[in-house]
């Protein structure tokens, strides 16, 4: 009897740590509907990089961007990359891959309406070498911090962090956190980029569980949209007409920055002045010198 009790006690002690580990993990699988907010409507005006810690090179890269570039065939079917897509306009599906023998979750597969394959591995595998190919989804591995999933993503292509020319380079890495509270999923991204960012870019988005929602396929075929081969729309330094319009809209002085570290912190609000836009007049601050309306960099691309 004593031997039996001792064996049972030893077995229980061996099982208890595994129970703690399992209970600390959260199931993120399911279909999720994006929760929109003032911060992530992501239909930005050209020139609006307020809140993005772009360095001088990042600002120069953004100021040269022309929305017409999205009409190039090679741009028309580009998917959203990992550094941006979680703030996109479509619903999210997260499926889990389970090892058939251990029954442990070895990977999560997040997918959106306009995304590529973006697996998040939980099986402890090593990352690829630095010279490996870079992709839109990058290479993601994850570890648990209590019931929060911490994800590290490398090997990304150059991609936008706001759909108006603000970019991160292919040297960027992303640390993501998935946090679930009931039917709410909070997704936090911390983007590090030594090329275009002076500081890490920290942003979050939220999703609400949406049972039985659909994430349909997104077939895309590029077509001629008026741009001849070799024509790459861009603005030379100092020639982007929409930067002036943004200053009018926000009541910014001609020398006030429209992006960069100073625009990230609350003190930047003191530089904003009342304007016709804030008074309700939507006309004067939307037309460049040539008279055409300033485009918002929206749409599905």
Short mmCIF file of C-alpha atoms in Angstrom, two decimals, residues 82 97 105-110 117-128 138-144 149-152 178:
data_model
loop_
_atom_site.label_atom_id
_atom_site.label_comp_id
_atom_site.label_asym_id
_atom_site.label_seq_id
_atom_site.Cartn_x
_atom_site.Cartn_y
_atom_site.Cartn_z
CA UNK A 82 3.64 41.23 -41.84
CA UNK A 97 -1.43 22.93 -36.59
CA UNK A 105 0.20 22.95 -31.14
CA UNK A 106 3.30 23.32 -33.30
CA UNK A 107 2.23 26.33 -35.40
CA UNK A 108 -0.45 28.94 -35.96
CA UNK A 109 -1.43 29.99 -39.48
CA UNK A 110 -2.87 33.54 -39.62
CA UNK A 117 1.28 32.14 -46.19
CA UNK A 118 2.51 33.45 -42.82
CA UNK A 119 3.09 30.51 -40.42
CA UNK A 120 4.08 31.16 -36.80
CA UNK A 121 6.13 28.23 -35.52
CA UNK A 122 5.96 27.10 -31.89
CA UNK A 123 8.10 23.96 -32.20
CA UNK A 124 11.42 25.57 -31.30
CA UNK A 125 12.92 25.41 -34.78
CA UNK A 126 15.87 27.59 -35.66
CA UNK A 127 15.54 30.51 -38.05
CA UNK A 128 16.97 30.53 -41.56
CA UNK A 138 8.84 36.67 -43.24
CA UNK A 139 9.87 33.86 -40.89
CA UNK A 140 8.14 33.80 -37.50
CA UNK A 141 8.89 31.80 -34.37
CA UNK A 142 6.98 32.13 -31.11
CA UNK A 143 7.36 31.47 -27.41
CA UNK A 144 4.91 31.70 -24.52
CA UNK A 149 2.31 34.63 -27.31
CA UNK A 150 5.51 36.49 -28.23
CA UNK A 151 6.45 36.28 -31.91
CA UNK A 152 9.73 37.21 -33.58
CA UNK A 178 -0.94 38.14 -29.17
#
